[in-house]
Tab-separated table of C-alpha atoms in Angstrom:
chain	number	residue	atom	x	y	z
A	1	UNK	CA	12.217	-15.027	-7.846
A	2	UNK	CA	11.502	-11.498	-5.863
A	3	UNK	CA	8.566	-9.629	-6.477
A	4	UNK	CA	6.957	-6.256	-6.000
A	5	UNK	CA	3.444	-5.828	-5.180
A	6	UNK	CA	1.304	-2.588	-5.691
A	7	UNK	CA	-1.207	-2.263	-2.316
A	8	UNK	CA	-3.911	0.101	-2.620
A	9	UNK	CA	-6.987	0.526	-0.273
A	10	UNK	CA	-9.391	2.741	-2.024
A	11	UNK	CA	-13.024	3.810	-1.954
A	12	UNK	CA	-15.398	2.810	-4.979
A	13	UNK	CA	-14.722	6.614	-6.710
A	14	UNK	CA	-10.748	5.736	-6.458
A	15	UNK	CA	-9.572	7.832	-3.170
A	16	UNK	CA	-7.387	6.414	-0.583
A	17	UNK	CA	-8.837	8.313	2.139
A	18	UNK	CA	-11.323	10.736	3.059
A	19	UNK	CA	-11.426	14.141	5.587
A	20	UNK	CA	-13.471	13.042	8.496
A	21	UNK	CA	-13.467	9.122	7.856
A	22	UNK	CA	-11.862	6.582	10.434
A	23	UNK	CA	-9.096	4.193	8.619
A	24	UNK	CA	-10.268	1.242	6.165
A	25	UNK	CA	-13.792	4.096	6.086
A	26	UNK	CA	-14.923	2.201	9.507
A	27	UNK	CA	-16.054	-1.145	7.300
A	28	UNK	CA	-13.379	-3.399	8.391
A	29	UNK	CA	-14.815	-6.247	9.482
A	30	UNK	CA	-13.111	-9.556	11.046
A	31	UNK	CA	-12.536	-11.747	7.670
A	32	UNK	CA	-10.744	-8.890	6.226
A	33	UNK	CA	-8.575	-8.179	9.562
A	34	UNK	CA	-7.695	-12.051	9.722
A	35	UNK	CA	-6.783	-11.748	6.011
A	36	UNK	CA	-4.280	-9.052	6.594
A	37	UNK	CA	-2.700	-11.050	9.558
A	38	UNK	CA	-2.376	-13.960	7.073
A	39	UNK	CA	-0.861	-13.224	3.844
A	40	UNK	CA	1.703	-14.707	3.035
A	41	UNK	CA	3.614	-11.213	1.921
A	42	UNK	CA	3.383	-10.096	5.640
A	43	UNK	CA	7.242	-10.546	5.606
A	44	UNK	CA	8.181	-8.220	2.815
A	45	UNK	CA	10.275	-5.117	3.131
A	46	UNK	CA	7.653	-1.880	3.010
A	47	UNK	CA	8.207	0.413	0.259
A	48	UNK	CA	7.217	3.812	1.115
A	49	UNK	CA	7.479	7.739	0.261
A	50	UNK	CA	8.116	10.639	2.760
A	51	UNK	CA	4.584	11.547	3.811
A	52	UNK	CA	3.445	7.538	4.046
A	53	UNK	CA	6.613	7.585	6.661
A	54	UNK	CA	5.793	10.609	8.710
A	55	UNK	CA	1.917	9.533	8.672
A	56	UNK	CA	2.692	6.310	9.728
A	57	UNK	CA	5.452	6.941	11.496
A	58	UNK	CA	3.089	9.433	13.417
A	59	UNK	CA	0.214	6.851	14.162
A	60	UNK	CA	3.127	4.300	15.053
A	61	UNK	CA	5.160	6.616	17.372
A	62	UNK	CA	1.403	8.051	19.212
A	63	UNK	CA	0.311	6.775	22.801
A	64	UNK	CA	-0.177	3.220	23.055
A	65	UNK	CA	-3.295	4.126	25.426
A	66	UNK	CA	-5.123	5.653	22.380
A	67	UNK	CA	-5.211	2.363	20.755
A	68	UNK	CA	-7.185	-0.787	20.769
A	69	UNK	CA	-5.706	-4.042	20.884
A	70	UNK	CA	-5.828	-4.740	17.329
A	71	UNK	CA	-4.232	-1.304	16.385
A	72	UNK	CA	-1.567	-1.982	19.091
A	73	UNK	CA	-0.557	-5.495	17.168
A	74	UNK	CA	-0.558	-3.712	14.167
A	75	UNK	CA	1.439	-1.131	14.999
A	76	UNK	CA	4.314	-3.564	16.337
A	77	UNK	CA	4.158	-5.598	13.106
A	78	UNK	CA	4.896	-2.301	11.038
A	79	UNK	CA	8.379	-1.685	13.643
A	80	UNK	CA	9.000	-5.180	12.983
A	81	UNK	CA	8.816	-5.389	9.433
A	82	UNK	CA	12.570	-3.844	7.270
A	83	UNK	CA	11.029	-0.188	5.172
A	84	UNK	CA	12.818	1.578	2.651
A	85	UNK	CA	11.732	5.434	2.704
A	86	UNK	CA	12.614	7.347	-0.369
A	87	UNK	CA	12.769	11.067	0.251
A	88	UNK	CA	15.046	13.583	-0.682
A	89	UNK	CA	14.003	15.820	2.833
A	90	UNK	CA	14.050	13.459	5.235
A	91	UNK	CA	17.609	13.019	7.263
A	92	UNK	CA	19.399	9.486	8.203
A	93	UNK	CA	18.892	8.060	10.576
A	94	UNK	CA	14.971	7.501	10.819
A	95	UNK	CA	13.607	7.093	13.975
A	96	UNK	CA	11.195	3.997	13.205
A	97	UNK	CA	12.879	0.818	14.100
A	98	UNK	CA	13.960	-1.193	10.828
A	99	UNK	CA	13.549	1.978	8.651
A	100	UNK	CA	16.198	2.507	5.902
A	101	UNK	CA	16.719	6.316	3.807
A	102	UNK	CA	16.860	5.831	0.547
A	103	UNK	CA	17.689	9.723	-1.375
A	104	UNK	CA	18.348	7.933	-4.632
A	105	UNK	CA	16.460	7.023	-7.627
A	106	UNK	CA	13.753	4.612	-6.529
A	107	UNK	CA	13.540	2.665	-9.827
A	108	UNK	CA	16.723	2.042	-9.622
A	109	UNK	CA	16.808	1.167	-6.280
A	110	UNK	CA	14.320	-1.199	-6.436
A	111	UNK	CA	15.342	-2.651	-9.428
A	112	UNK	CA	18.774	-3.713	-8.160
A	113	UNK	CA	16.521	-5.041	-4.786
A	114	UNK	CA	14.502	-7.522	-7.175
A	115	UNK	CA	18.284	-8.862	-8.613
A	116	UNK	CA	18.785	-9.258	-5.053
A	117	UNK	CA	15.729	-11.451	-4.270
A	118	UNK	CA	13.902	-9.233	-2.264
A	119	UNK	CA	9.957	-9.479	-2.185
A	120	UNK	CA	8.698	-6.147	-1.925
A	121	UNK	CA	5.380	-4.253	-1.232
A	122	UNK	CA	4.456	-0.414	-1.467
A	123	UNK	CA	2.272	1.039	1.956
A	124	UNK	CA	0.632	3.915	0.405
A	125	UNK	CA	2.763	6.508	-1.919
A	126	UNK	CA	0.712	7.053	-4.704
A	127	UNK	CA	3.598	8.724	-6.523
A	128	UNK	CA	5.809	6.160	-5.652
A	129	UNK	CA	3.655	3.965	-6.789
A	130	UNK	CA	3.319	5.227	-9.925
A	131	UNK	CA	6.374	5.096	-10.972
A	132	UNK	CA	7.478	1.861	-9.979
A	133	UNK	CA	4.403	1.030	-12.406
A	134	UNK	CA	5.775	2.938	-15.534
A	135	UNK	CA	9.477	1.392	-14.802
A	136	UNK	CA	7.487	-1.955	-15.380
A	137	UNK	CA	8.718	-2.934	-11.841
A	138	UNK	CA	5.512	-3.922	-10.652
A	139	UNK	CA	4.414	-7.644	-10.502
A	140	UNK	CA	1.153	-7.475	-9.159
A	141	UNK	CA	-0.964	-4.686	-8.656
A	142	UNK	CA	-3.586	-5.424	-5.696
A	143	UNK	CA	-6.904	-3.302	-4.804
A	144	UNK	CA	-8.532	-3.886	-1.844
A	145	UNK	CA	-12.393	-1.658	-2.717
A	146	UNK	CA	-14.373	-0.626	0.095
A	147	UNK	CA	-17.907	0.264	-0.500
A	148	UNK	CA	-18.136	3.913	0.096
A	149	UNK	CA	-18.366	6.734	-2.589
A	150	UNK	CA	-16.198	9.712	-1.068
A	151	UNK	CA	-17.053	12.168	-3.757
A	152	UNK	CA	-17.487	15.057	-1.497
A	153	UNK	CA	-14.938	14.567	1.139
A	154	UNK	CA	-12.326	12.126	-0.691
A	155	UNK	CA	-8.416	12.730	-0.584
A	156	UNK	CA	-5.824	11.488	-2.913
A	157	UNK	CA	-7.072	10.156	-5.683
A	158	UNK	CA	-5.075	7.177	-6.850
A	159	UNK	CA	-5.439	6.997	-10.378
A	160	UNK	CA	-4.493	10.706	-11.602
A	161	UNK	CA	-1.442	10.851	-13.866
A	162	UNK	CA	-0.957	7.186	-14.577
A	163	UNK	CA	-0.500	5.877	-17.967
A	164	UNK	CA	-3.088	3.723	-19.316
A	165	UNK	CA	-2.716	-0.255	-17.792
A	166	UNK	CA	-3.921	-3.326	-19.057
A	167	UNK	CA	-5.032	-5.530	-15.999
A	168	UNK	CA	-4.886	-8.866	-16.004
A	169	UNK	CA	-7.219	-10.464	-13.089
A	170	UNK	CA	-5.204	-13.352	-11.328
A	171	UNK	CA	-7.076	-13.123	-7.714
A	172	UNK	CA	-10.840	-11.582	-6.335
A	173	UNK	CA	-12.619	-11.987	-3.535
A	174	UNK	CA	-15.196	-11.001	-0.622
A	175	UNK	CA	-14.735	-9.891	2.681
A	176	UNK	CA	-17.353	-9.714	5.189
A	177	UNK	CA	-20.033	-9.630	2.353
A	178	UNK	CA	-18.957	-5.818	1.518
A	179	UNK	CA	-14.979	-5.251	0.698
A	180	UNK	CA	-13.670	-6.752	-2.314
A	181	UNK	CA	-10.697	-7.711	-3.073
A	182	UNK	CA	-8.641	-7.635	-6.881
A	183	UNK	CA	-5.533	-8.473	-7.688
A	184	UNK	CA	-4.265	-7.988	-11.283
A	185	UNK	CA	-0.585	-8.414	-13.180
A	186	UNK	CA	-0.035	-5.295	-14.769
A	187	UNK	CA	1.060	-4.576	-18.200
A	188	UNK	CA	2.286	-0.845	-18.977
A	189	UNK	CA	0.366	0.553	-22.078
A	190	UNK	CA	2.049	3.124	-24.904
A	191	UNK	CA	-1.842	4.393	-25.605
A	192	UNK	CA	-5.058	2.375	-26.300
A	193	UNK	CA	-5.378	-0.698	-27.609
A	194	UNK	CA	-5.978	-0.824	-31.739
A	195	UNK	CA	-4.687	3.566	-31.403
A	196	UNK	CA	-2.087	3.975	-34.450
């Protein structure tokens, strides 16, 4: 059976990135790199919006002299891996090697993907994300907290306009004594529990 799993990186206040930090807020550390070269999801088709793909896209398509060793292997994994961009302004063909324009509905799209038996996993795309979420498309919903507070300087904040989620804990754990990892099946929510 396919699935569809919800990827966020996020700091402890719920931003997925803040002006003036490095990537992963400079705290990744080698358990958590190892970790992301071992999952067993590695292999499953990216799920991404329009500005995840140009950002990416941008970093991927940069200088391979401005990168280090373990951004370089990174970076090839991301060409390798099959991506499904949904965007209504961006043009077939993509540039990015295994990259696939999708202009149509996403929840429908993705839908017919899981009847298809493929595994799935967002990069990104908050609003993407979300509503794969309210469609009840999502299977697991994974949160990989770093320990900063980005209050002043934080950018996209991941949580604003969802609709309230029960979380159901099915994974945690430590990396490098500092990042934490939770993973969660969601359930969609009409209101608060016990509200008429």
């Amino acid at each position: 059976m396919s699935e569809l799993i919800v990827d966020f990186i996020t700091s402890l206040d719920g931003y997925a990135s803040g002006e003036g930090w490095p990537g992963w807020w400079g705290l990744q550390g080698p358990e958590y790199l190892a970790w992301l070269d071992e999952r067993p999801e590695r292999g499953y088709t990216l799920l991404m919006g329009a500005t995840t793909y140009r950002q990416m896209y941008g970093f991927a398509s940069a200088p391979d002299s401005d990168f280090t060793e373990d951004e370089r292997a990174t970076i090839a994994e991301l060409a390798r891996l099959p991506k499904v961009v949904f965007s209504s302004t961006l043009e077939a063909p993509l540039p990015w090697a295994n990259a696939q324009l999708v202009s149509g509905d996403a929840t429908e799209t993705v839908a017919a993907m899981k009847r298809e038996g493929t595994n799935m996993l967002t990069l990104g795309s908050l609003t993407l994300c979300r509503s794969l979420l309210e469609a009840g498309l999502v299977d697991r919903f994974r949160v990989v907290l770093f320990p900063v507070i980005t209050g002043k300087t934080g950018s996209e904040r991941i949580y604003d306009g969802y609709p309230d989620v029960a979380l159901e804990m099915v994974a945690s754990r430590t990396f490098d004594g500092r990042i934490q990892l939770l993973e969660y099946v969601p359930t969609v929510l009409s209101g608060p529990p016990g509200a008429g």
